[in-house]
Amino acid sequence: MVEEAAQHMNYTKKTELWKALPKKMMYQTFCLIIDYLETSGKIMIDDDARIVWTWNPAMIKKLRKSGVTLR
């Protein structure tokens, strides 16, 4: 559920994504899922704490060319 929402809502902050989920979830559980998605390389979190779906390699090339810095 979190993974699917993150795919469709690029550049949202963590809390915005959590509030937009169709079902309520404990924030601690949500944070664990976000940590998993980040370590598995499916998402990245930029300097402004926005979530970017990165499972699309073409999008990463486009972001890096535009000058967005990712951590």
mmCIF file with all atom_site columns, C-alpha atoms in Angstrom:
data_model
loop_
_atom_site.group_PDB
_atom_site.id
_atom_site.type_symbol
_atom_site.label_atom_id
_atom_site.label_alt_id
_atom_site.label_comp_id
_atom_site.label_asym_id
_atom_site.label_entity_id
_atom_site.label_seq_id
_atom_site.pdbx_PDB_ins_code
_atom_site.Cartn_x
_atom_site.Cartn_y
_atom_site.Cartn_z
_atom_site.occupancy
_atom_site.B_iso_or_equiv
_atom_site.pdbx_formal_charge
_atom_site.auth_seq_id
_atom_site.auth_comp_id
_atom_site.auth_asym_id
_atom_site.auth_atom_id
_atom_site.pdbx_PDB_model_num
ATOM 1  C CA . MET A 1 1  ? 0.000  0.000  0.000   1.00 0.00 ? 1  MET A CA 1
ATOM 2  C CA . VAL A 1 2  ? 2.792  2.448  0.910   1.00 0.00 ? 2  VAL A CA 1
ATOM 3  C CA . GLU A 1 3  ? 4.873  1.416  -2.082  1.00 0.00 ? 3  GLU A CA 1
ATOM 4  C CA . GLU A 1 4  ? 1.990  1.971  -4.482  1.00 0.00 ? 4  GLU A CA 1
ATOM 5  C CA . ALA A 1 5  ? 1.185  5.374  -2.999  1.00 0.00 ? 5  ALA A CA 1
ATOM 6  C CA . ALA A 1 6  ? 4.847  6.429  -3.189  1.00 0.00 ? 6  ALA A CA 1
ATOM 7  C CA . GLN A 1 7  ? 4.937  5.532  -6.882  1.00 0.00 ? 7  GLN A CA 1
ATOM 8  C CA . HIS A 1 8  ? 2.063  7.847  -7.709  1.00 0.00 ? 8  HIS A CA 1
ATOM 9  C CA . MET A 1 9  ? 2.923  10.740 -5.362  1.00 0.00 ? 9  MET A CA 1
ATOM 10 C CA . ASN A 1 10 ? 6.461  11.851 -6.204  1.00 0.00 ? 10 ASN A CA 1
ATOM 11 C CA . TYR A 1 11 ? 7.980  14.793 -4.329  1.00 0.00 ? 11 TYR A CA 1
ATOM 12 C CA . THR A 1 12 ? 5.739  14.530 -1.284  1.00 0.00 ? 12 THR A CA 1
ATOM 13 C CA . LYS A 1 13 ? 6.959  14.827 2.254   1.00 0.00 ? 13 LYS A CA 1
ATOM 14 C CA . LYS A 1 14 ? 6.851  11.805 4.520   1.00 0.00 ? 14 LYS A CA 1
ATOM 15 C CA . THR A 1 15 ? 3.888  12.991 6.588   1.00 0.00 ? 15 THR A CA 1
ATOM 16 C CA . GLU A 1 16 ? 1.930  14.000 3.474   1.00 0.00 ? 16 GLU A CA 1
ATOM 17 C CA . LEU A 1 17 ? 2.344  10.500 2.081   1.00 0.00 ? 17 LEU A CA 1
ATOM 18 C CA . TRP A 1 18 ? 1.325  8.956  5.403   1.00 0.00 ? 18 TRP A CA 1
ATOM 19 C CA . LYS A 1 19 ? -1.841 11.066 5.578   1.00 0.00 ? 19 LYS A CA 1
ATOM 20 C CA . ALA A 1 20 ? -2.729 10.245 1.952   1.00 0.00 ? 20 ALA A CA 1
ATOM 21 C CA . LEU A 1 21 ? -2.769 6.483  2.508   1.00 0.00 ? 21 LEU A CA 1
ATOM 22 C CA . PRO A 1 22 ? -6.207 4.919  1.933   1.00 0.00 ? 22 PRO A CA 1
ATOM 23 C CA . LYS A 1 23 ? -6.119 3.073  5.277   1.00 0.00 ? 23 LYS A CA 1
ATOM 24 C CA . LYS A 1 24 ? -4.807 4.330  8.589   1.00 0.00 ? 24 LYS A CA 1
ATOM 25 C CA . MET A 1 25 ? -1.458 2.967  9.707   1.00 0.00 ? 25 MET A CA 1
ATOM 26 C CA . MET A 1 26 ? 0.656  3.580  12.775  1.00 0.00 ? 26 MET A CA 1
ATOM 27 C CA . TYR A 1 27 ? 3.366  6.138  12.000  1.00 0.00 ? 27 TYR A CA 1
ATOM 28 C CA . GLN A 1 28 ? 6.093  3.879  13.425  1.00 0.00 ? 28 GLN A CA 1
ATOM 29 C CA . THR A 1 29 ? 5.101  1.098  11.021  1.00 0.00 ? 29 THR A CA 1
ATOM 30 C CA . PHE A 1 30 ? 5.030  3.587  8.172   1.00 0.00 ? 30 PHE A CA 1
ATOM 31 C CA . CYS A 1 31 ? 8.551  4.775  9.051   1.00 0.00 ? 31 CYS A CA 1
ATOM 32 C CA . LEU A 1 32 ? 9.821  1.174  9.003   1.00 0.00 ? 32 LEU A CA 1
ATOM 33 C CA . ILE A 1 33 ? 8.351  0.683  5.540   1.00 0.00 ? 33 ILE A CA 1
ATOM 34 C CA . ILE A 1 34 ? 9.909  3.935  4.311   1.00 0.00 ? 34 ILE A CA 1
ATOM 35 C CA . ASP A 1 35 ? 13.303 2.833  5.697   1.00 0.00 ? 35 ASP A CA 1
ATOM 36 C CA . TYR A 1 36 ? 12.949 -0.502 3.901   1.00 0.00 ? 36 TYR A CA 1
ATOM 37 C CA . LEU A 1 37 ? 12.028 1.164  0.603   1.00 0.00 ? 37 LEU A CA 1
ATOM 38 C CA . GLU A 1 38 ? 15.007 3.502  0.914   1.00 0.00 ? 38 GLU A CA 1
ATOM 39 C CA . THR A 1 39 ? 17.523 0.744  1.673   1.00 0.00 ? 39 THR A CA 1
ATOM 40 C CA . SER A 1 40 ? 16.155 -1.433 -1.142  1.00 0.00 ? 40 SER A CA 1
ATOM 41 C CA . GLY A 1 41 ? 16.677 1.442  -3.595  1.00 0.00 ? 41 GLY A CA 1
ATOM 42 C CA . LYS A 1 42 ? 13.048 1.979  -4.512  1.00 0.00 ? 42 LYS A CA 1
ATOM 43 C CA . ILE A 1 43 ? 12.849 5.487  -3.051  1.00 0.00 ? 43 ILE A CA 1
ATOM 44 C CA . MET A 1 44 ? 15.269 8.266  -2.213  1.00 0.00 ? 44 MET A CA 1
ATOM 45 C CA . ILE A 1 45 ? 14.796 11.194 0.123   1.00 0.00 ? 45 ILE A CA 1
ATOM 46 C CA . ASP A 1 46 ? 16.119 14.525 -1.121  1.00 0.00 ? 46 ASP A CA 1
ATOM 47 C CA . ASP A 1 47 ? 17.547 17.442 0.879   1.00 0.00 ? 47 ASP A CA 1
ATOM 48 C CA . ASP A 1 48 ? 14.078 18.900 1.519   1.00 0.00 ? 48 ASP A CA 1
ATOM 49 C CA . ALA A 1 49 ? 12.861 15.544 2.987   1.00 0.00 ? 49 ALA A CA 1
ATOM 50 C CA . ARG A 1 50 ? 10.713 14.832 -0.059  1.00 0.00 ? 50 ARG A CA 1
ATOM 51 C CA . ILE A 1 51 ? 10.245 11.242 -1.207  1.00 0.00 ? 51 ILE A CA 1
ATOM 52 C CA . VAL A 1 52 ? 11.212 10.421 -4.782  1.00 0.00 ? 52 VAL A CA 1
ATOM 53 C CA . TRP A 1 53 ? 10.308 7.105  -6.413  1.00 0.00 ? 53 TRP A CA 1
ATOM 54 C CA . THR A 1 54 ? 13.551 5.862  -7.995  1.00 0.00 ? 54 THR A CA 1
ATOM 55 C CA . TRP A 1 55 ? 12.714 2.435  -9.288  1.00 0.00 ? 55 TRP A CA 1
ATOM 56 C CA . ASN A 1 56 ? 12.616 4.066  -12.737 1.00 0.00 ? 56 ASN A CA 1
ATOM 57 C CA . PRO A 1 57 ? 16.239 4.507  -13.893 1.00 0.00 ? 57 PRO A CA 1
ATOM 58 C CA . ALA A 1 58 ? 15.238 6.976  -16.628 1.00 0.00 ? 58 ALA A CA 1
ATOM 59 C CA . MET A 1 59 ? 13.757 9.298  -13.989 1.00 0.00 ? 59 MET A CA 1
ATOM 60 C CA . ILE A 1 60 ? 17.009 9.261  -11.976 1.00 0.00 ? 60 ILE A CA 1
ATOM 61 C CA . LYS A 1 61 ? 18.993 10.394 -14.993 1.00 0.00 ? 61 LYS A CA 1
ATOM 62 C CA . LYS A 1 62 ? 16.496 13.211 -15.566 1.00 0.00 ? 62 LYS A CA 1
ATOM 63 C CA . LEU A 1 63 ? 16.646 14.320 -11.899 1.00 0.00 ? 63 LEU A CA 1
ATOM 64 C CA . ARG A 1 64 ? 20.428 14.325 -11.794 1.00 0.00 ? 64 ARG A CA 1
ATOM 65 C CA . LYS A 1 65 ? 20.604 16.375 -14.997 1.00 0.00 ? 65 LYS A CA 1
ATOM 66 C CA . SER A 1 66 ? 18.208 18.932 -13.513 1.00 0.00 ? 66 SER A CA 1
ATOM 67 C CA . GLY A 1 67 ? 20.522 19.481 -10.550 1.00 0.00 ? 67 GLY A CA 1
ATOM 68 C CA . VAL A 1 68 ? 18.493 17.888 -7.747  1.00 0.00 ? 68 VAL A CA 1
ATOM 69 C CA . THR A 1 69 ? 20.780 16.644 -4.978  1.00 0.00 ? 69 THR A CA 1
ATOM 70 C CA . LEU A 1 70 ? 19.801 13.372 -3.360  1.00 0.00 ? 70 LEU A CA 1
ATOM 71 C CA . ARG A 1 71 ? 21.175 11.775 -0.234  1.00 0.00 ? 71 ARG A CA 1
#
